[in-house]
Tab-separated table of C-alpha atoms in Angstrom:
chain	number	residue	atom	x	y	z
A	21	SER	CA	-1.160	-7.895	8.842
A	22	MET	CA	1.370	-5.082	9.283
A	23	VAL	CA	2.894	-6.894	12.272
A	24	GLY	CA	3.053	-10.176	10.337
A	25	GLY	CA	4.785	-8.551	7.382
A	26	VAL	CA	7.249	-6.797	9.656
A	27	LEU	CA	8.076	-10.019	11.529
A	28	ALA	CA	8.796	-11.775	8.254
A	29	THR	CA	11.121	-8.943	7.212
A	30	LEU	CA	12.995	-9.169	10.505
A	31	LEU	CA	13.224	-12.965	10.629
A	32	VAL	CA	14.330	-13.696	7.051
A	33	PRO	CA	17.903	-12.390	7.566
A	34	MET	CA	18.163	-14.472	10.750
A	35	LEU	CA	16.871	-17.738	9.300
A	36	ARG	CA	18.255	-17.638	5.755
A	37	PRO	CA	21.995	-17.918	6.642
A	38	LYS	CA	21.231	-20.956	8.832
A	39	LEU	CA	18.539	-22.726	6.812
A	40	GLY	CA	18.993	-21.389	3.277
A	41	TRP	CA	16.187	-19.964	1.147
A	42	PHE	CA	14.348	-23.275	0.787
A	43	GLY	CA	14.591	-24.240	4.465
A	44	GLY	CA	13.558	-20.755	5.548
A	45	ALA	CA	10.556	-20.834	3.209
A	46	VAL	CA	9.476	-24.214	4.642
A	47	VAL	CA	9.569	-22.783	8.173
A	48	PHE	CA	7.459	-19.768	7.192
A	49	VAL	CA	4.920	-21.940	5.360
A	50	ALA	CA	4.629	-24.335	8.314
A	51	VAL	CA	4.121	-21.513	10.802
A	52	SER	CA	1.553	-19.882	8.496
A	53	ILE	CA	-0.469	-23.098	8.228
A	54	VAL	CA	-0.527	-23.522	12.015
A	55	LEU	CA	-1.647	-19.911	12.502
A	56	MET	CA	-4.420	-20.250	9.919
A	57	ILE	CA	-6.073	-23.221	11.668
A	58	PRO	CA	-7.717	-21.126	14.452
A	59	MET	CA	-9.245	-18.915	11.748
A	60	LEU	CA	-10.812	-21.937	10.067
A	61	LEU	CA	-12.351	-23.032	13.352
A	62	SER	CA	-13.427	-19.757	14.916
A	63	VAL	CA	-13.817	-16.905	12.407
A	64	LYS	CA	-17.358	-16.349	11.107
A	65	GLU	CA	-18.382	-14.272	8.100
A	66	ARG	CA	-20.635	-11.336	8.869
A	67	ARG	CA	-23.391	-11.089	6.277
A	68	ASN	CA	-27.126	-10.667	6.111
A	69	ALA	CA	-29.900	-11.468	3.656
A	70	GLU	CA	-30.354	-7.820	2.673
A	71	SER	CA	-26.758	-7.343	1.556
A	72	THR	CA	-26.786	-10.663	-0.307
A	73	VAL	CA	-29.822	-9.595	-2.332
A	74	GLN	CA	-28.414	-6.125	-3.037
A	75	GLU	CA	-25.052	-7.395	-4.259
A	76	ASN	CA	-26.044	-9.803	-6.995
A	77	PRO	CA	-25.413	-7.685	-10.126
A	78	SER	CA	-25.428	-9.077	-13.637
A	79	PHE	CA	-22.296	-8.912	-15.800
A	80	LYS	CA	-23.779	-5.935	-17.675
A	81	GLU	CA	-24.403	-4.149	-14.375
A	82	MET	CA	-20.817	-4.850	-13.282
A	83	ILE	CA	-19.463	-3.207	-16.457
A	84	HIS	CA	-21.825	-0.263	-15.945
A	85	TYR	CA	-20.603	0.011	-12.350
A	86	LEU	CA	-16.939	0.107	-13.419
A	87	LYS	CA	-17.607	2.654	-16.193
A	88	ASN	CA	-19.160	4.905	-13.563
A	89	ASN	CA	-16.398	4.427	-10.986
A	90	LYS	CA	-13.381	6.343	-12.256
A	91	TYR	CA	-12.057	6.834	-8.721
A	92	LEU	CA	-11.754	3.079	-8.216
A	93	VAL	CA	-9.589	2.838	-11.350
A	94	VAL	CA	-7.374	5.726	-10.187
A	95	THR	CA	-7.002	4.180	-6.725
A	96	LEU	CA	-6.018	0.766	-8.092
A	97	ILE	CA	-3.431	2.243	-10.474
A	98	ALA	CA	-1.972	4.257	-7.575
A	99	MET	CA	-1.917	1.111	-5.421
A	100	VAL	CA	0.156	-0.804	-7.969
A	101	ILE	CA	2.619	2.071	-8.452
A	102	LEU	CA	2.987	2.647	-4.707
A	103	GLY	CA	3.510	-1.078	-4.176
A	104	LEU	CA	6.264	-1.207	-6.784
A	105	ALA	CA	7.892	1.892	-5.242
A	106	SER	CA	7.936	0.464	-1.710
A	107	VAL	CA	11.168	-1.481	-2.067
A	108	GLU	CA	12.441	-1.162	1.511
A	109	GLN	CA	11.349	-4.564	2.812
A	110	LYS	CA	12.419	-6.444	-0.330
A	111	MET	CA	15.773	-4.677	-0.567
A	112	ALA	CA	16.694	-4.800	3.135
A	113	ILE	CA	18.702	-8.010	2.741
A	114	TYR	CA	20.709	-6.575	-0.193
A	115	LEU	CA	21.224	-3.302	1.638
A	116	GLY	CA	22.671	-5.167	4.606
A	117	ARG	CA	24.883	-7.425	2.493
A	118	VAL	CA	26.204	-4.855	-0.001
A	119	CYS	CA	26.062	-1.416	1.646
A	120	LEU	CA	26.491	-2.342	5.321
A	121	ASN	CA	28.839	-5.308	4.671
A	122	ASN	CA	26.838	-7.664	6.880
A	123	GLU	CA	23.607	-9.383	5.884
A	124	SER	CA	22.487	-9.647	9.518
A	125	MET	CA	22.353	-5.842	9.643
A	126	SER	CA	19.295	-6.013	7.405
A	127	THR	CA	17.375	-7.107	10.511
A	128	LEU	CA	18.080	-3.706	12.068
A	129	VAL	CA	17.152	-1.994	8.801
A	130	GLY	CA	13.863	-3.903	8.893
A	131	ALA	CA	13.389	-2.935	12.534
A	132	GLY	CA	13.750	0.751	11.654
A	133	ALA	CA	11.122	0.395	8.951
A	134	ALA	CA	8.883	-1.637	11.275
A	135	ILE	CA	8.868	1.001	13.996
A	136	SER	CA	7.876	3.641	11.463
A	137	VAL	CA	5.148	1.626	9.730
A	138	ILE	CA	3.509	0.338	12.918
A	139	THR	CA	3.595	3.782	14.575
A	140	ILE	CA	2.022	5.497	11.554
A	141	SER	CA	-0.592	2.734	11.212
A	142	ALA	CA	-1.545	3.194	14.868
A	143	ILE	CA	-2.069	6.969	14.686
A	144	ILE	CA	-3.971	7.120	11.380
A	145	PRO	CA	-7.400	6.496	13.016
A	146	SER	CA	-6.848	9.474	15.326
A	147	LEU	CA	-5.616	11.676	12.477
A	148	SER	CA	-8.641	10.680	10.357
A	149	LYS	CA	-10.975	12.157	12.971
A	150	LYS	CA	-9.462	15.599	12.370
A	151	TRP	CA	-8.493	15.593	8.699
A	152	ASP	CA	-9.672	13.938	5.512
A	153	LYS	CA	-7.798	10.660	5.033
A	154	PHE	CA	-6.969	11.552	1.431
A	155	HIS	CA	-5.131	14.675	2.568
A	156	ILE	CA	-3.366	12.685	5.305
A	157	MET	CA	-2.045	10.208	2.749
A	158	CYS	CA	-0.904	12.946	0.367
A	159	VAL	CA	0.993	14.731	3.137
A	160	GLY	CA	2.507	11.405	4.215
A	161	LEU	CA	3.666	10.638	0.666
A	162	ALA	CA	5.147	14.129	0.269
A	163	PHE	CA	7.032	13.786	3.569
A	164	ALA	CA	8.352	10.368	2.516
A	165	ILE	CA	9.548	11.779	-0.830
A	166	VAL	CA	11.551	14.477	0.962
A	167	MET	CA	12.994	11.974	3.460
A	168	ASN	CA	14.059	9.603	0.670
A	169	ILE	CA	15.927	12.411	-1.089
A	170	VAL	CA	17.608	13.449	2.169
A	171	ASN	CA	18.398	9.787	2.872
A	172	TYR	CA	20.197	9.411	-0.462
A	173	PHE	CA	22.463	12.405	0.065
A	174	ILE	CA	23.270	11.509	3.694
A	175	GLY	CA	24.466	8.086	2.542
A	176	TYR	CA	25.103	4.819	4.346
A	177	ASP	CA	28.546	5.377	5.880
A	178	ASN	CA	27.112	6.089	9.346
A	179	PHE	CA	25.097	2.979	10.236
A	180	TRP	CA	22.876	4.453	12.950
A	181	VAL	CA	22.089	7.554	10.926
A	182	ALA	CA	21.103	5.233	8.064
A	183	ILE	CA	18.738	3.343	10.400
A	184	ILE	CA	17.109	6.571	11.621
A	185	MET	CA	16.696	7.822	8.056
A	186	THR	CA	15.200	4.460	7.078
A	187	ALA	CA	12.566	4.906	9.786
A	188	LEU	CA	11.765	8.408	8.525
A	189	LYS	CA	11.630	7.472	4.852
A	190	CYS	CA	9.362	4.497	5.571
A	191	THR	CA	6.578	6.730	6.928
A	192	GLY	CA	5.174	6.680	3.399
A	193	LEU	CA	4.599	2.931	3.657
A	194	GLY	CA	2.573	3.334	6.823
A	195	PHE	CA	0.386	6.040	5.317
A	196	TRP	CA	-0.401	4.505	1.955
A	197	GLN	CA	-0.653	0.850	3.028
A	198	VAL	CA	-3.450	1.710	5.456
A	199	ILE	CA	-5.287	4.529	3.700
A	200	ILE	CA	-5.334	3.164	0.141
A	201	TYR	CA	-7.669	0.367	1.275
A	202	MET	CA	-9.923	2.931	2.942
A	203	LEU	CA	-10.088	4.784	-0.373
A	204	VAL	CA	-11.197	1.593	-2.138
A	205	ALA	CA	-14.049	1.284	0.382
A	206	ASP	CA	-15.031	4.896	-0.370
A	207	THR	CA	-15.147	4.161	-4.099
A	208	VAL	CA	-17.697	1.431	-3.399
A	209	GLU	CA	-20.144	4.054	-2.127
A	210	TYR	CA	-19.281	6.351	-5.031
A	211	GLY	CA	-19.780	3.564	-7.589
A	212	THR	CA	-23.142	2.682	-6.059
A	213	TYR	CA	-24.186	6.338	-6.010
A	214	LYS	CA	-23.257	6.903	-9.659
A	215	SER	CA	-24.401	3.633	-11.222
A	216	GLY	CA	-27.328	2.595	-9.036
A	217	THR	CA	-25.690	-0.848	-8.733
A	218	ARG	CA	-23.948	-2.024	-5.583
A	219	ALA	CA	-21.017	-4.199	-6.574
A	220	ALA	CA	-18.635	-4.099	-3.630
A	221	GLY	CA	-17.450	-7.586	-4.565
A	222	VAL	CA	-16.177	-6.258	-7.900
A	223	SER	CA	-14.253	-3.435	-6.186
A	224	PHE	CA	-12.625	-5.634	-3.573
A	225	SER	CA	-11.832	-8.381	-6.089
A	226	LEU	CA	-10.004	-5.837	-8.229
A	227	GLN	CA	-8.264	-4.551	-5.104
A	228	THR	CA	-7.002	-8.082	-4.420
A	229	LEU	CA	-5.882	-8.405	-8.048
A	230	ALA	CA	-3.937	-5.113	-7.829
A	231	SER	CA	-2.371	-6.199	-4.546
A	232	LYS	CA	-1.258	-9.565	-5.966
A	233	LEU	CA	-0.009	-7.882	-9.129
A	234	LYS	CA	2.284	-5.470	-7.296
A	235	ASN	CA	3.593	-8.259	-5.049
A	236	ALA	CA	4.328	-10.418	-8.087
A	237	LEU	CA	6.091	-7.671	-10.023
A	238	ILE	CA	8.213	-6.031	-7.324
A	239	GLY	CA	10.548	-9.008	-6.862
A	240	SER	CA	11.333	-9.156	-10.581
A	241	MET	CA	11.735	-5.374	-10.736
A	242	ILE	CA	14.271	-5.379	-7.895
A	243	LEU	CA	16.264	-8.239	-9.440
A	244	LEU	CA	16.372	-6.435	-12.788
A	245	SER	CA	17.482	-3.244	-11.031
A	246	LEU	CA	20.233	-5.097	-9.161
A	247	SER	CA	21.412	-6.594	-12.420
A	248	ALA	CA	21.484	-3.136	-14.000
A	249	VAL	CA	23.926	-1.830	-11.359
A	250	GLY	CA	26.229	-4.856	-11.739
A	251	PHE	CA	25.200	-6.927	-8.710
A	252	VAL	CA	26.896	-10.336	-8.648
A	253	GLU	CA	24.997	-13.352	-7.331
A	254	GLY	CA	26.512	-15.684	-4.766
A	255	GLU	CA	26.760	-16.017	-1.011
A	256	ASN	CA	30.257	-14.550	-0.679
A	257	ALA	CA	30.566	-12.899	-4.077
A	258	VAL	CA	32.797	-9.851	-4.300
A	259	GLN	CA	30.741	-6.987	-5.680
A	260	PRO	CA	32.258	-4.738	-8.382
A	261	GLU	CA	33.047	-1.155	-7.519
A	262	GLY	CA	29.983	1.070	-7.590
A	263	VAL	CA	27.420	-1.655	-6.798
A	264	ALA	CA	26.935	-0.440	-3.213
A	265	ASP	CA	26.242	3.087	-4.430
A	266	GLY	CA	23.867	1.691	-7.045
A	267	VAL	CA	21.923	-0.299	-4.432
A	268	TRP	CA	21.696	2.789	-2.205
A	269	PHE	CA	20.501	4.856	-5.189
A	270	MET	CA	17.678	2.397	-5.912
A	271	TYR	CA	16.791	2.125	-2.216
A	272	SER	CA	16.233	5.891	-2.090
A	273	TRP	CA	15.139	6.950	-5.557
A	274	ILE	CA	12.702	4.210	-6.586
A	275	PRO	CA	10.358	5.342	-3.759
A	276	VAL	CA	10.853	8.994	-4.764
A	277	VAL	CA	9.815	8.359	-8.373
A	278	GLY	CA	6.929	6.003	-7.549
A	279	PHE	CA	5.520	8.110	-4.729
A	280	ALA	CA	5.785	11.291	-6.831
A	281	ILE	CA	3.918	9.710	-9.770
A	282	SER	CA	1.205	8.395	-7.449
A	283	LEU	CA	0.883	11.723	-5.646
A	284	VAL	CA	0.420	13.621	-8.901
A	285	LEU	CA	-2.057	11.005	-10.144
A	286	LEU	CA	-4.145	11.185	-6.972
A	287	LEU	CA	-4.091	14.979	-6.703
A	288	ALA	CA	-5.075	15.352	-10.360
A	289	PHE	CA	-7.745	12.685	-10.678
A	290	TYR	CA	-9.019	11.609	-7.239
A	291	LYS	CA	-11.591	14.163	-6.044
A	292	LEU	CA	-13.601	11.981	-3.659
A	293	ARG	CA	-13.674	13.183	-0.031
A	294	SER	CA	-14.786	11.499	3.192
A	295	LYS	CA	-17.657	13.871	4.056
A	296	ASP	CA	-19.114	13.424	0.569
A	297	VAL	CA	-18.820	9.629	0.828
A	298	GLN	CA	-20.897	9.780	4.018
A	299	VAL	CA	-23.664	11.584	2.094
A	300	MET	CA	-23.473	9.004	-0.699
A	301	GLY	CA	-23.690	6.224	1.863
A	302	LYS	CA	-26.885	7.707	3.308
A	303	TYR	CA	-28.408	7.987	-0.165
A	304	ASN	CA	-27.362	4.436	-1.066
A	305	LYS	CA	-29.068	3.148	2.085
A	306	GLY	CA	-32.241	5.108	1.308
A	307	GLU	CA	-31.867	7.399	4.322
A	308	ILE	CA	-32.036	10.549	2.172
A	309	THR	CA	-33.576	11.323	-1.224
A	310	LYS	CA	-31.761	11.880	-4.500
A	311	GLU	CA	-32.542	15.597	-4.340
A	312	GLU	CA	-31.218	15.880	-0.774
A	313	ALA	CA	-28.036	14.043	-1.682
A	314	GLU	CA	-27.348	16.166	-4.746
A	315	ALA	CA	-28.030	19.349	-2.790
A	316	LEU	CA	-25.546	18.314	-0.083
A	317	LEU	CA	-22.948	17.349	-2.675
A	318	ALA	CA	-23.456	20.645	-4.559
A	319	ASP	CA	-23.412	18.716	-7.860
A	320	LYS	CA	-19.686	17.952	-7.495
A	321	TYR	CA	-20.092	14.373	-8.688
A	322	GLY	CA	-22.979	14.646	-11.125
A	323	PRO	CA	-26.431	13.082	-10.728
A	324	ALA	CA	-27.015	9.960	-8.722
A	325	GLY	CA	-27.650	6.700	-10.517
A	326	VAL	CA	-31.152	5.276	-10.780
């Protein structure tokens, strides 16, 4: 999915000047339909009778599950904020057109971000074997905050320096876009442990809702932000003085603010750790008793659900 998103970011600036927004959208839709057909024919769902029986909670049990799963709520709020703060892919075309004076340059901006995101995504599994994934994401977000601040003050006058800084500042995308979904999976085990009800479908449905919500809102947020700095619509419109600096400010500081809020939120309210989730998973599967689980968890999360 990372590769697909990156390809779209790189190809839009190439196709749009030739085909327009509508023609470009038609091409992407057509290609997407063709690529989905093999999935319809060959991909099979992995499920078994045991899991189907376990995950059939009543509405009352679903509410009880959510009330006992505070970490899921924190994770979903962080996901929306991080999604709204990750403006690089959406703003690349405006950055190229306004700051770099050539819309086609946004392809290189997207390439810098792509290299960063794909590289980080590839090394996260190895890093997770040595450190807790929550700590990895927090360090990644902190590094991205620093790089965004540095990026702003360096500026966009030197094109290649701007591309390198884009790659560095986009490390945050790679870290959170992979790990946040792993955290949601962890909250499933926590919710089961605390409530006694397994409702993974509820967790992942809410995850999808949060993901769609951030994708729906970020486009409007960027357009409102562009309007606030005086951006003028039109293919060859002459931008008022100060618009380029305003676009660069948003490109750097929206991630700083969003990542900082999310980092504080997660550090303050998300206390779930990988080794504890493994214990909860064993208890949820019936491999260990309630007493054994609570002894291993040292009562950090309260008593297990019945």
